[in-house]
mmCIF file of C-alpha atoms and ligand atoms in Angstrom:
data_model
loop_
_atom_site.group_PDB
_atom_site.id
_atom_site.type_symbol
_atom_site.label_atom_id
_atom_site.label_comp_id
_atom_site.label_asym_id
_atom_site.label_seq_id
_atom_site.Cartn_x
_atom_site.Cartn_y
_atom_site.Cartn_z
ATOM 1 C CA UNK A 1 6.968 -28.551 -17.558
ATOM 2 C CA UNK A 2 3.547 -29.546 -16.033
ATOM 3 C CA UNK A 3 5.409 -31.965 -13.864
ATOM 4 C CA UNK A 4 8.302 -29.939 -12.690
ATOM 5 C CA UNK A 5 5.897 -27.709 -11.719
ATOM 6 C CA UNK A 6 3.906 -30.162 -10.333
ATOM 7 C CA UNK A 7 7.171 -31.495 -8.074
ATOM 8 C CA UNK A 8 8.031 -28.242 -6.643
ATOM 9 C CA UNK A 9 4.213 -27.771 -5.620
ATOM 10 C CA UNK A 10 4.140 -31.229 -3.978
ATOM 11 C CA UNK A 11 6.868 -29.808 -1.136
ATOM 12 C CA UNK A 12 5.757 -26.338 -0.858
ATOM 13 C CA UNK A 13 2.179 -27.733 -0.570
ATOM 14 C CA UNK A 14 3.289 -30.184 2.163
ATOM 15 C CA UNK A 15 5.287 -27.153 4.060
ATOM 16 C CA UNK A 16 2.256 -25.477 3.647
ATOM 17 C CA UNK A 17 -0.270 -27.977 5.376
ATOM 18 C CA UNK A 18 2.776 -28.252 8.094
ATOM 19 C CA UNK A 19 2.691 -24.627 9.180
ATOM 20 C CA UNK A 20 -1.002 -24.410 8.842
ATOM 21 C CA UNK A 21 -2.511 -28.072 9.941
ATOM 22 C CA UNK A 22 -4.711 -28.065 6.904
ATOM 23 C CA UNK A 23 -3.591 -27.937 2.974
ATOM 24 C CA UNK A 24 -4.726 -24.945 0.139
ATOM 25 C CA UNK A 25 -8.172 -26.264 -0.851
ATOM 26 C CA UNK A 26 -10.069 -25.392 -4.163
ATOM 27 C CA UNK A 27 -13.344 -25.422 -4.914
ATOM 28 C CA UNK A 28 -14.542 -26.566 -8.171
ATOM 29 C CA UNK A 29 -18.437 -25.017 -8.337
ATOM 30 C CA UNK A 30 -19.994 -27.138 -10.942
ATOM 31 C CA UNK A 31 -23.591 -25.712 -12.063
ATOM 32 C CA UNK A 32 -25.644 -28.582 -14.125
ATOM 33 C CA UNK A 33 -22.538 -30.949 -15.074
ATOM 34 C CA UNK A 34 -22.604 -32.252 -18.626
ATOM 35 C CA UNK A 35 -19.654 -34.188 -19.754
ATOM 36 C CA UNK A 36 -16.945 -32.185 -21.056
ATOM 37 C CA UNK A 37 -17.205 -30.366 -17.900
ATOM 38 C CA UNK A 38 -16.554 -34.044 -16.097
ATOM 39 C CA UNK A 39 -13.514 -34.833 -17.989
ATOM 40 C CA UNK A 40 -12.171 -31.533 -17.043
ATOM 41 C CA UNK A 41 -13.203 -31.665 -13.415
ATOM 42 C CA UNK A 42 -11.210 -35.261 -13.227
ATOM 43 C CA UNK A 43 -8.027 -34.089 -14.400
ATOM 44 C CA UNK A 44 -8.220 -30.935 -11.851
ATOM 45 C CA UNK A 45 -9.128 -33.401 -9.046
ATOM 46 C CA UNK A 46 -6.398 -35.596 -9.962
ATOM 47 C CA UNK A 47 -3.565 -32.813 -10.361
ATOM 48 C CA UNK A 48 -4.811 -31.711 -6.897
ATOM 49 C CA UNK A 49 -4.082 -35.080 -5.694
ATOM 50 C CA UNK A 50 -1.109 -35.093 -6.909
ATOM 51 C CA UNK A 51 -0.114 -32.201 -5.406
ATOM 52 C CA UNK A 52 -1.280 -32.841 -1.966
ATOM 53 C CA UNK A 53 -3.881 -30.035 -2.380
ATOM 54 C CA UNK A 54 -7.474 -30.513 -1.664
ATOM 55 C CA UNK A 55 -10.260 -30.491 -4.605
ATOM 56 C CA UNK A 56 -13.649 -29.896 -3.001
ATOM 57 C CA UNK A 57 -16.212 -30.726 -5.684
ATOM 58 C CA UNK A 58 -19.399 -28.376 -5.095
ATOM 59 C CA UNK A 59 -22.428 -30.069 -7.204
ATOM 60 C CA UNK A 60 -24.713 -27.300 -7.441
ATOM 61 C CA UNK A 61 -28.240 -28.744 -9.797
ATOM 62 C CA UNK A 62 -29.281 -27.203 -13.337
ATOM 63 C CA UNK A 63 -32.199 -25.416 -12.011
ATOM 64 C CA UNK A 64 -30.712 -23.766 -9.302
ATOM 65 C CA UNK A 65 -31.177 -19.861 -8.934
ATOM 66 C CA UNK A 66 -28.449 -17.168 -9.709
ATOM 67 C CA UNK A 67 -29.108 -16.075 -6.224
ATOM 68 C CA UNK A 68 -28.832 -19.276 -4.648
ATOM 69 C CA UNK A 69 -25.445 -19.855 -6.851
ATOM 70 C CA UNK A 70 -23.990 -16.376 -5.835
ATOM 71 C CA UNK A 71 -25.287 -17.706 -1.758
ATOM 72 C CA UNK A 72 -23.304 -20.521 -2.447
ATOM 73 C CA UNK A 73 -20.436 -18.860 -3.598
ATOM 74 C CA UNK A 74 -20.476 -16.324 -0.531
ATOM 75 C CA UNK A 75 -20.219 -19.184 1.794
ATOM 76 C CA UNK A 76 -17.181 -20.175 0.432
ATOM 77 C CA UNK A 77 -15.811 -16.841 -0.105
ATOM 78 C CA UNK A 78 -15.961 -16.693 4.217
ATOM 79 C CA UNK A 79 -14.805 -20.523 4.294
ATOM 80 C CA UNK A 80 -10.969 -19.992 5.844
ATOM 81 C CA UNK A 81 -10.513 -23.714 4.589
ATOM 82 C CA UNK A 82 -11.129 -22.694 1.142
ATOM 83 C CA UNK A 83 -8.166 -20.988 -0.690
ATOM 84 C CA UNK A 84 -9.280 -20.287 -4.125
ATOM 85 C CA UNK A 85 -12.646 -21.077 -5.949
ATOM 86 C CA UNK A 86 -12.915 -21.775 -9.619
ATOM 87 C CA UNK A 87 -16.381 -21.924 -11.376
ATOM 88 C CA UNK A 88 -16.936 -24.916 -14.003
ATOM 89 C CA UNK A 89 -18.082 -23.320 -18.054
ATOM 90 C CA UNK A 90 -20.178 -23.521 -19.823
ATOM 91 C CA UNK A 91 -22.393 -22.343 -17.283
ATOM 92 C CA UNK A 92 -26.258 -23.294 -18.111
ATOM 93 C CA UNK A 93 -27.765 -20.586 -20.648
ATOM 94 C CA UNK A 94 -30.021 -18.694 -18.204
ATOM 95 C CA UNK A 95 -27.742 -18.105 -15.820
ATOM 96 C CA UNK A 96 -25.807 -15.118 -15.894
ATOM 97 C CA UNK A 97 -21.801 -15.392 -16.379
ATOM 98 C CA UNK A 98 -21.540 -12.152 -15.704
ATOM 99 C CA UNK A 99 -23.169 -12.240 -12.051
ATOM 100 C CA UNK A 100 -21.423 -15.709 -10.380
ATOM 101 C CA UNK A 101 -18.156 -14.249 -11.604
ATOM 102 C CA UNK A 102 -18.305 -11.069 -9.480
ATOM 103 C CA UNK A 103 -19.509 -13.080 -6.803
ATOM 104 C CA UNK A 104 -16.394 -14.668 -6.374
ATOM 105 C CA UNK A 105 -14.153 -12.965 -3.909
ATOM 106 C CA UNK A 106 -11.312 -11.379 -6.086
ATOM 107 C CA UNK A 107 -8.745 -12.704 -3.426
ATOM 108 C CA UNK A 108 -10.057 -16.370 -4.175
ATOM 109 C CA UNK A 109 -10.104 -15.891 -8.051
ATOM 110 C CA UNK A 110 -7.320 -18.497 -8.904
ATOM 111 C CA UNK A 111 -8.427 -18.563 -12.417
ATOM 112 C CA UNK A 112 -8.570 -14.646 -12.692
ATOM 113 C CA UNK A 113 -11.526 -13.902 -13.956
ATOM 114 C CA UNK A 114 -13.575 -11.474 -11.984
ATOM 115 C CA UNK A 115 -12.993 -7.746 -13.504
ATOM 116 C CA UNK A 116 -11.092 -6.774 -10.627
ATOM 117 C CA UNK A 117 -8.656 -9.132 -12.025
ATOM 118 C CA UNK A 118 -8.969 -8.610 -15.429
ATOM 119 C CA UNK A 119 -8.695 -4.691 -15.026
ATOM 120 C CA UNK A 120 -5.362 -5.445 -13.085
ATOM 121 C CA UNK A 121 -3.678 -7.499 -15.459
ATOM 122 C CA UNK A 122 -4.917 -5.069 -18.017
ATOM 123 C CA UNK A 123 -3.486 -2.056 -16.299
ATOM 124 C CA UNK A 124 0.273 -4.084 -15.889
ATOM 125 C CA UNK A 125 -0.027 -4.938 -12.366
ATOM 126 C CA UNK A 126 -0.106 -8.316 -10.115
ATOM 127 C CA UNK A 127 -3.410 -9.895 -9.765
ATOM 128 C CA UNK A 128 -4.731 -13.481 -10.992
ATOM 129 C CA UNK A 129 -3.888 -14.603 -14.432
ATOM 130 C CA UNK A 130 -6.543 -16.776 -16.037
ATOM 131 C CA UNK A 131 -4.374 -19.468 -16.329
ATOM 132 C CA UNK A 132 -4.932 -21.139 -19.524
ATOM 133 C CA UNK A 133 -3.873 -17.609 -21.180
ATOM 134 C CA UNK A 134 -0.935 -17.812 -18.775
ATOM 135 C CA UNK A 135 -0.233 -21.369 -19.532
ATOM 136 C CA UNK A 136 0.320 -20.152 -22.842
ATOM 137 C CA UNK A 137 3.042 -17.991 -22.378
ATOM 138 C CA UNK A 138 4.880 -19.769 -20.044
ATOM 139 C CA UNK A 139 5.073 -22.849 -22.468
ATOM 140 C CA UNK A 140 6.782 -20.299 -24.365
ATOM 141 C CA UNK A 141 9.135 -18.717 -21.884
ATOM 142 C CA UNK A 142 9.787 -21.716 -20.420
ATOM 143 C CA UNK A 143 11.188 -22.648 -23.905
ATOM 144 C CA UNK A 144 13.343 -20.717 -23.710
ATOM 145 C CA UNK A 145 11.723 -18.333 -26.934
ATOM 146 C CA UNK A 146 12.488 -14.629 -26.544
ATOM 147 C CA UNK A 147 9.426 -12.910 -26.976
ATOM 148 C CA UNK A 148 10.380 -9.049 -27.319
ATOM 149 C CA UNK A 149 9.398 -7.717 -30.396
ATOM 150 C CA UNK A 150 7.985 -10.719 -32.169
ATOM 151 C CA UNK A 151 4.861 -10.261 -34.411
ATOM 152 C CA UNK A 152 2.181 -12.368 -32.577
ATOM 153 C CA UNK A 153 -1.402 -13.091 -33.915
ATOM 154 C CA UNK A 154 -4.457 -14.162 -31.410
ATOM 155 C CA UNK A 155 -6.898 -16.142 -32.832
ATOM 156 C CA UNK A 156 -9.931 -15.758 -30.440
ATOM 157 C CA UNK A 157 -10.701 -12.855 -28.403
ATOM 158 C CA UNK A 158 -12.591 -14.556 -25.253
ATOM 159 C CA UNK A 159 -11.928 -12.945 -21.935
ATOM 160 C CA UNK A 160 -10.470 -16.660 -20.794
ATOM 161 C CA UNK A 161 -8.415 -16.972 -23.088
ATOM 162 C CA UNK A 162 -7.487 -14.868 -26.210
ATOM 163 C CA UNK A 163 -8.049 -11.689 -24.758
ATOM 164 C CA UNK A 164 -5.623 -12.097 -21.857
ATOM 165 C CA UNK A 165 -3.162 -13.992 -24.117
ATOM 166 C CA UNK A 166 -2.734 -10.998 -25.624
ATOM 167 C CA UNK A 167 -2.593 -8.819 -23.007
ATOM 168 C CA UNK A 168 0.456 -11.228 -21.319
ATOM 169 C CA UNK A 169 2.076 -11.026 -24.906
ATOM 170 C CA UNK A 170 2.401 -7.276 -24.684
ATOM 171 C CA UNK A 171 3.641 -7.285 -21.457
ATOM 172 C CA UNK A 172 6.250 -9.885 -23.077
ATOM 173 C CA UNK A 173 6.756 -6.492 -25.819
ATOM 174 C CA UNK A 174 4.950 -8.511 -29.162
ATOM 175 C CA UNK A 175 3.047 -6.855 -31.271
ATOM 176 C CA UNK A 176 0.146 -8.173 -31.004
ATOM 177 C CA UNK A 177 -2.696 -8.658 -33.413
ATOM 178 C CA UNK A 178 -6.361 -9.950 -32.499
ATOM 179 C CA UNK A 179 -8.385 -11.875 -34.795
ATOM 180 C CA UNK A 180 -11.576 -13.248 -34.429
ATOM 181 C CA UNK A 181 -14.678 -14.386 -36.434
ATOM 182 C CA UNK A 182 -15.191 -10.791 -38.044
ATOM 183 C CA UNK A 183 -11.480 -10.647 -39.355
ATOM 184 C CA UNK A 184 -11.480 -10.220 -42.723
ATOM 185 C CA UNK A 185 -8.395 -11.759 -44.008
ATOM 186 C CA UNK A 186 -7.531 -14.397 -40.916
ATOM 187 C CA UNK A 187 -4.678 -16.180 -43.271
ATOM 188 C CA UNK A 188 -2.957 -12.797 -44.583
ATOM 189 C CA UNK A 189 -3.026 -12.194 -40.959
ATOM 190 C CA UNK A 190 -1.313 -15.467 -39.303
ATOM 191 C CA UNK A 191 0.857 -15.682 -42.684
ATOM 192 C CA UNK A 192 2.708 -12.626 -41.140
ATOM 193 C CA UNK A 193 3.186 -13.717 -37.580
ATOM 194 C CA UNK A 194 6.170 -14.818 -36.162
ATOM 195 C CA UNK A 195 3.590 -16.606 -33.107
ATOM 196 C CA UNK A 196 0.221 -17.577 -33.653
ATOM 197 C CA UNK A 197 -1.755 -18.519 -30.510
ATOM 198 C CA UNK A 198 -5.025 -20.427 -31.777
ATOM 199 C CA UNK A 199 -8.223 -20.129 -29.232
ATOM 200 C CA UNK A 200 -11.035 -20.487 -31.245
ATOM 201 C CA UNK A 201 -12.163 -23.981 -30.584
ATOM 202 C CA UNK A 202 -12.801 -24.481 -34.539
ATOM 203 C CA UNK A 203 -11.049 -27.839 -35.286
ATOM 204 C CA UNK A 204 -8.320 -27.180 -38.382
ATOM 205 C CA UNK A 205 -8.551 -23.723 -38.601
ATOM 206 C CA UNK A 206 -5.054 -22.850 -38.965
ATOM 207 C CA UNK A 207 -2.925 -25.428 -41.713
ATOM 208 C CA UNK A 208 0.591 -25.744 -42.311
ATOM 209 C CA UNK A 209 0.185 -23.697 -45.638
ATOM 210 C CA UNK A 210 -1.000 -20.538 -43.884
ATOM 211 C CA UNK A 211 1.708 -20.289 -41.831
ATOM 212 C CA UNK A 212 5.536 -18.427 -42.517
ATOM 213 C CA UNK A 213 7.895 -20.812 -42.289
ATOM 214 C CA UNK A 214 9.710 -21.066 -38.595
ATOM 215 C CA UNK A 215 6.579 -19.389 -37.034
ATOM 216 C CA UNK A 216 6.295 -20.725 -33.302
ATOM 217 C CA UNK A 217 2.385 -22.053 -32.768
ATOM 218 C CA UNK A 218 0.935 -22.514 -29.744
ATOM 219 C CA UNK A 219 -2.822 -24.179 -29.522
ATOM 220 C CA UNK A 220 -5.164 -23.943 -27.242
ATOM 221 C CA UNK A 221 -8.564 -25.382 -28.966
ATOM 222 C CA UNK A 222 -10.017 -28.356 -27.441
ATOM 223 C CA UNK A 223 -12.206 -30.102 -29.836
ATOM 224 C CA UNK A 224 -13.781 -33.532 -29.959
ATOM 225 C CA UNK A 225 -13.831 -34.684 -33.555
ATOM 226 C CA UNK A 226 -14.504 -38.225 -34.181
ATOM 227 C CA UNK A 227 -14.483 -39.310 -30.970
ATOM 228 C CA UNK A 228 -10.480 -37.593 -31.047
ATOM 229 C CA UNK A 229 -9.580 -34.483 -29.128
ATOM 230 C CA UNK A 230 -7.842 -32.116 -30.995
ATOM 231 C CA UNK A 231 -6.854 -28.893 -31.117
ATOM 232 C CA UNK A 232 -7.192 -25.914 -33.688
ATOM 233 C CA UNK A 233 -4.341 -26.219 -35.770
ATOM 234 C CA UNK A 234 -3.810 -29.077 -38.234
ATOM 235 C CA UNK A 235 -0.740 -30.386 -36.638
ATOM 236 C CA UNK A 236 0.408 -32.957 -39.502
ATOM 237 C CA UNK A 237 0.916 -30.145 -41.903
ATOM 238 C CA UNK A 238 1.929 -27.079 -39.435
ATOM 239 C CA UNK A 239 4.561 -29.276 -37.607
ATOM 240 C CA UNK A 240 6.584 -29.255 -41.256
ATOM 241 C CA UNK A 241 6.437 -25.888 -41.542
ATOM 242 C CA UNK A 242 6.789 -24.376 -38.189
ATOM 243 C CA UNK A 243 9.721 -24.109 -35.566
ATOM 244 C CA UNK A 244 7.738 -25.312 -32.803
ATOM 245 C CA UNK A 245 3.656 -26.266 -32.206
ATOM 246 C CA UNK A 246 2.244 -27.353 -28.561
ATOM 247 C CA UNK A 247 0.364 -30.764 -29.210
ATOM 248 C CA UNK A 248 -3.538 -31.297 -28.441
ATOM 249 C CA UNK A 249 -3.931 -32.864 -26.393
ATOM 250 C CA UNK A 250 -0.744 -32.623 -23.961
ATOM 251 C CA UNK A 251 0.652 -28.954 -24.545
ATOM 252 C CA UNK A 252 -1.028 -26.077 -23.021
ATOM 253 C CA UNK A 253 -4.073 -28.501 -21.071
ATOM 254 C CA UNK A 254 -1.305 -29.826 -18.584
ATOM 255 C CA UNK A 255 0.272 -27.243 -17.883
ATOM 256 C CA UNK A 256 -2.728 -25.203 -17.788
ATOM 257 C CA UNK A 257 -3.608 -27.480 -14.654
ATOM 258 C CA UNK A 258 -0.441 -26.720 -12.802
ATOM 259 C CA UNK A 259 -0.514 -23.287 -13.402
ATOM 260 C CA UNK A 260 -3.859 -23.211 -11.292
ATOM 261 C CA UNK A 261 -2.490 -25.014 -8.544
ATOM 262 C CA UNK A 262 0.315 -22.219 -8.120
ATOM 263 C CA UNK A 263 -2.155 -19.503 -8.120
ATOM 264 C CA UNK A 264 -3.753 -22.008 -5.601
ATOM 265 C CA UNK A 265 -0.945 -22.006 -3.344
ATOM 266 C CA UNK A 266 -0.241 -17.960 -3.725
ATOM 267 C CA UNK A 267 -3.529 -17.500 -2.656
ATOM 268 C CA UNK A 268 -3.725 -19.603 0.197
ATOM 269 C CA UNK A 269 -0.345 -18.270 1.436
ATOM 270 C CA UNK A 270 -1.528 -14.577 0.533
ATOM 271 C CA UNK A 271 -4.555 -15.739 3.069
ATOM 272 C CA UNK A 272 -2.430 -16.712 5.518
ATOM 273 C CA UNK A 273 0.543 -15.764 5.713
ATOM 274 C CA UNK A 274 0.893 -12.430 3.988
ATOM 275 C CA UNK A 275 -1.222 -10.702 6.487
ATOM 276 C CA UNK A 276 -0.721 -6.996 7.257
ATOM 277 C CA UNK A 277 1.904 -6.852 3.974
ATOM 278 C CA UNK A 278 -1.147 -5.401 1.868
ATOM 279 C CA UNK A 279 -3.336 -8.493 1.840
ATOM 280 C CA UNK A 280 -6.909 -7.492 2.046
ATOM 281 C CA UNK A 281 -9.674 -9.660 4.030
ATOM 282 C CA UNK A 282 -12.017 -11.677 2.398
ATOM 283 C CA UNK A 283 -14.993 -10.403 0.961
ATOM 284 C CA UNK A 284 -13.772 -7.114 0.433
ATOM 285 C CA UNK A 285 -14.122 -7.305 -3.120
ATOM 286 C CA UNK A 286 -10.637 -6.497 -3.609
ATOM 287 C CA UNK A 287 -7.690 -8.162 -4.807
ATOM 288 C CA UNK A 288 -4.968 -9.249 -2.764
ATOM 289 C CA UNK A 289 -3.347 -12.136 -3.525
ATOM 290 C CA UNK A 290 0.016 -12.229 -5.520
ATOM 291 C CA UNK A 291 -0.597 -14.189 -8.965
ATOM 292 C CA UNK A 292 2.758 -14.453 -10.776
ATOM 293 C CA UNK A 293 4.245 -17.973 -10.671
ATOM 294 C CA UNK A 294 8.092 -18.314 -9.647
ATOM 295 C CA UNK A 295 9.152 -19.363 -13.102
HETATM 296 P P1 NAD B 1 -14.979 -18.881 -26.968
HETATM 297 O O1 NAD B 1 -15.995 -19.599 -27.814
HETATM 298 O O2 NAD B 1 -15.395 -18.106 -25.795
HETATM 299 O O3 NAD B 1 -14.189 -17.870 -27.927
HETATM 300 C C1 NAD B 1 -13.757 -18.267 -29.198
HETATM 301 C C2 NAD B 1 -13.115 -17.079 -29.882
HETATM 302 O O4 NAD B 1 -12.571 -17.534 -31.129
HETATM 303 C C3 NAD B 1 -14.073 -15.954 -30.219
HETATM 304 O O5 NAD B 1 -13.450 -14.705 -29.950
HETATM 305 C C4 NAD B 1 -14.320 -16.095 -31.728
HETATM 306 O O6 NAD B 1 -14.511 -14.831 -32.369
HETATM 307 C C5 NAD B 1 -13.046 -16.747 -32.210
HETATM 308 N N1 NAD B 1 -13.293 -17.649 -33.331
HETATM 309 C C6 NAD B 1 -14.111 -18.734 -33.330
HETATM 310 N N2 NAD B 1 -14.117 -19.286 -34.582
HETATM 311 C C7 NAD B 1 -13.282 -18.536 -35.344
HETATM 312 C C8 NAD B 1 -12.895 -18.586 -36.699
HETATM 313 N N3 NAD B 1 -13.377 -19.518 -37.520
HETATM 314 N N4 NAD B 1 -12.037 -17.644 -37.150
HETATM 315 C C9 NAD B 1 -11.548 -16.697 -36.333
HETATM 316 N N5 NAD B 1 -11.894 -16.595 -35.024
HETATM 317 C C10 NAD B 1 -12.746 -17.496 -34.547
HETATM 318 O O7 NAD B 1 -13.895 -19.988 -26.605
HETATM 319 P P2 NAD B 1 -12.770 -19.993 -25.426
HETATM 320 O O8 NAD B 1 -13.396 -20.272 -24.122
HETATM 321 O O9 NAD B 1 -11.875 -18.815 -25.603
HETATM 322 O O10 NAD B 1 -11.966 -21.305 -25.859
HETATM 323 C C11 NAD B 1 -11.280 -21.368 -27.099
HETATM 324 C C12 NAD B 1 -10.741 -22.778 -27.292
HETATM 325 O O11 NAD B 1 -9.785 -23.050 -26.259
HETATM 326 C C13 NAD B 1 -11.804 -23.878 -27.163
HETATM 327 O O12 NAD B 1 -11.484 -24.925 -28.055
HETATM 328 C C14 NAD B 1 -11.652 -24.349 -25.730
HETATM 329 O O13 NAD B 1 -12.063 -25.700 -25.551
HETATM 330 C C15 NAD B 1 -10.157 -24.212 -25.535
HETATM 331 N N6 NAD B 1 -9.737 -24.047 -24.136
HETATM 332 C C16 NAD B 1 -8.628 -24.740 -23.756
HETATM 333 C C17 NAD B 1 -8.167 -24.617 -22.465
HETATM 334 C C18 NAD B 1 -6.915 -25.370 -22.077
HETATM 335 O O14 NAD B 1 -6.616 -25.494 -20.907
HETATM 336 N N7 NAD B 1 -6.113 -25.855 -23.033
HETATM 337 C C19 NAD B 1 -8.850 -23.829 -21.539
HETATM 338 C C20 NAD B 1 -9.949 -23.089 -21.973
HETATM 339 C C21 NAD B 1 -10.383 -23.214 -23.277
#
């Protein structure tokens, strides 16, 4: 899916740089890398070279100011050149989540994240999608699973991931349950769901056993155990039981990726070419650009 994706970006990314002269850029702000956070940044880097899109890699030091951080994200916020701007988590303790987000100009929010993307998409209406949360209903969709009326269960209730995966699966008509670390009964929960979507980054959390038999699983942890990445589901003993898992790693992380780049290139063209048609300038602080991907 990732690389279909992928394909169709590479040509709509190239007719893009041809009407334009330059291609849909993203910035990657990285605040006091550790090394999770480099793995990450090379696979974005090299999906945007494989697009034809341009990563631009802002190093920013660990003990940098929130001011100087939400300066730095201004800057590219009036950059024309820049398209969309994600910000690299975990973010270093003492500095305020809360405050780079909203500095980040909703129009540029490719990974949907600031609240006036988050209210959209809670309200129904077009804006960003955090795209790991979208990822994870696509891989669905694009599975060709209907959705409507299923009994869903959300493990993890993080405003990157759970909370809009739940959100998306309404719009998709599940019923949706959220669970978290305060649920009381987590396996009399997910033994009633016909979908479980597992982001709670606890290795093995959800087993074959706790699961009703043809339930579709979807996982989204990313955990390094043993020197092994893998998810939140033990997949040896859920793949016998359920109709379909996504593998850790290569399910939802790939396609994850691609997903960005199309909010990428839907900003970029909102920027440029949607002008007048209810795009907003940047720096407004309001959204503009058109989020949904063409699948
Ligand atoms: P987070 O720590 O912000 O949130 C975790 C959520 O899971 C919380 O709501 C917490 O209450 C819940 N939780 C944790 N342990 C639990 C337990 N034992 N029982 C029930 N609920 C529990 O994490 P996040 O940023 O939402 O990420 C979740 C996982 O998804 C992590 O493993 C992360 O690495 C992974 N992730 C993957 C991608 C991807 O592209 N595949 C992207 C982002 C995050």
């Amino acid at each position: 899916m990732a690389a279909e994706i992928r394909g169709r970006l590479k040509i709509q990314v190239s007719s893009f740089r041809e009407r334009h002269g330059f291609p849909p850029t993203l910035a990657v702000v990285l605040i006091g890398a550790d090394a999770p956070s480099a793995v990450y940044l090379n696979q974005i880097v090299r999906s945007c070279r494989s697009t034809g899109v341009s990563g631009q890699v802002i190093e920013i030091g660990p003990r940098v100011t929130t001011a100087l951080i939400q300066r730095r994200i201004e800057e590219l916020n009036m950059d024309p050149m820049v398209s969309g701007i994600i910000v690299q988590m975990p973010l270093p303790s003492r500095i305020p989540l809360r405050a780079v987000i909203e500095a980040i100009d909703p129009g540029k929010d490719v990974d949907g994240l600031h609240p006036a993307n988050a209210g959209l998409l809670t309200l129904g209406y077009e804006g960003f999608l955090p795209a790991t949360a979208h990822a994870t209903v696509e891989i669905l969709k694009r599975s060709g699973y209907a959705l409507e009326g299923l009994d869903a269960v959300v493990i993890g209730r993080s405003n990157v991931v759970g909370r809009p995966a739940s959100l998306l699966l309404q719009r998709e008509h599940c019923t949706v349950t959220m669970c978290h670390r305060r649920t009381r009964d987590l396996p009399g929960h997910v033994r009633r769901a016909d979908l479980v979507v597992v982001a709670a980054g606890a290795p093995g959390l959800v087993t074959g056993a706790m699961l009703r038999p043809g339930a579709l699983v979807v996982d989204v942890g990313i955990n390094v155990v043993d020197g092994r990445i893998v998810g939140d589901v033990d997949f040896e003993s859920a793949r016998l039981v359920a109709a379909a898992i996504t593998p850790v790693p290569g399910g939802v992380g790939p396609l994850t990726n691609a997903i960005l780049l199309e909010h990428l290139l839907a900003a970029a063209r909102a920027q440029h070419e949607d002008a007048g048609q209810g795009a907003h300038a940047p720096g407004t602080g309001r959204p503009r650009a058109r989020a949904t991907s063409a699948a």
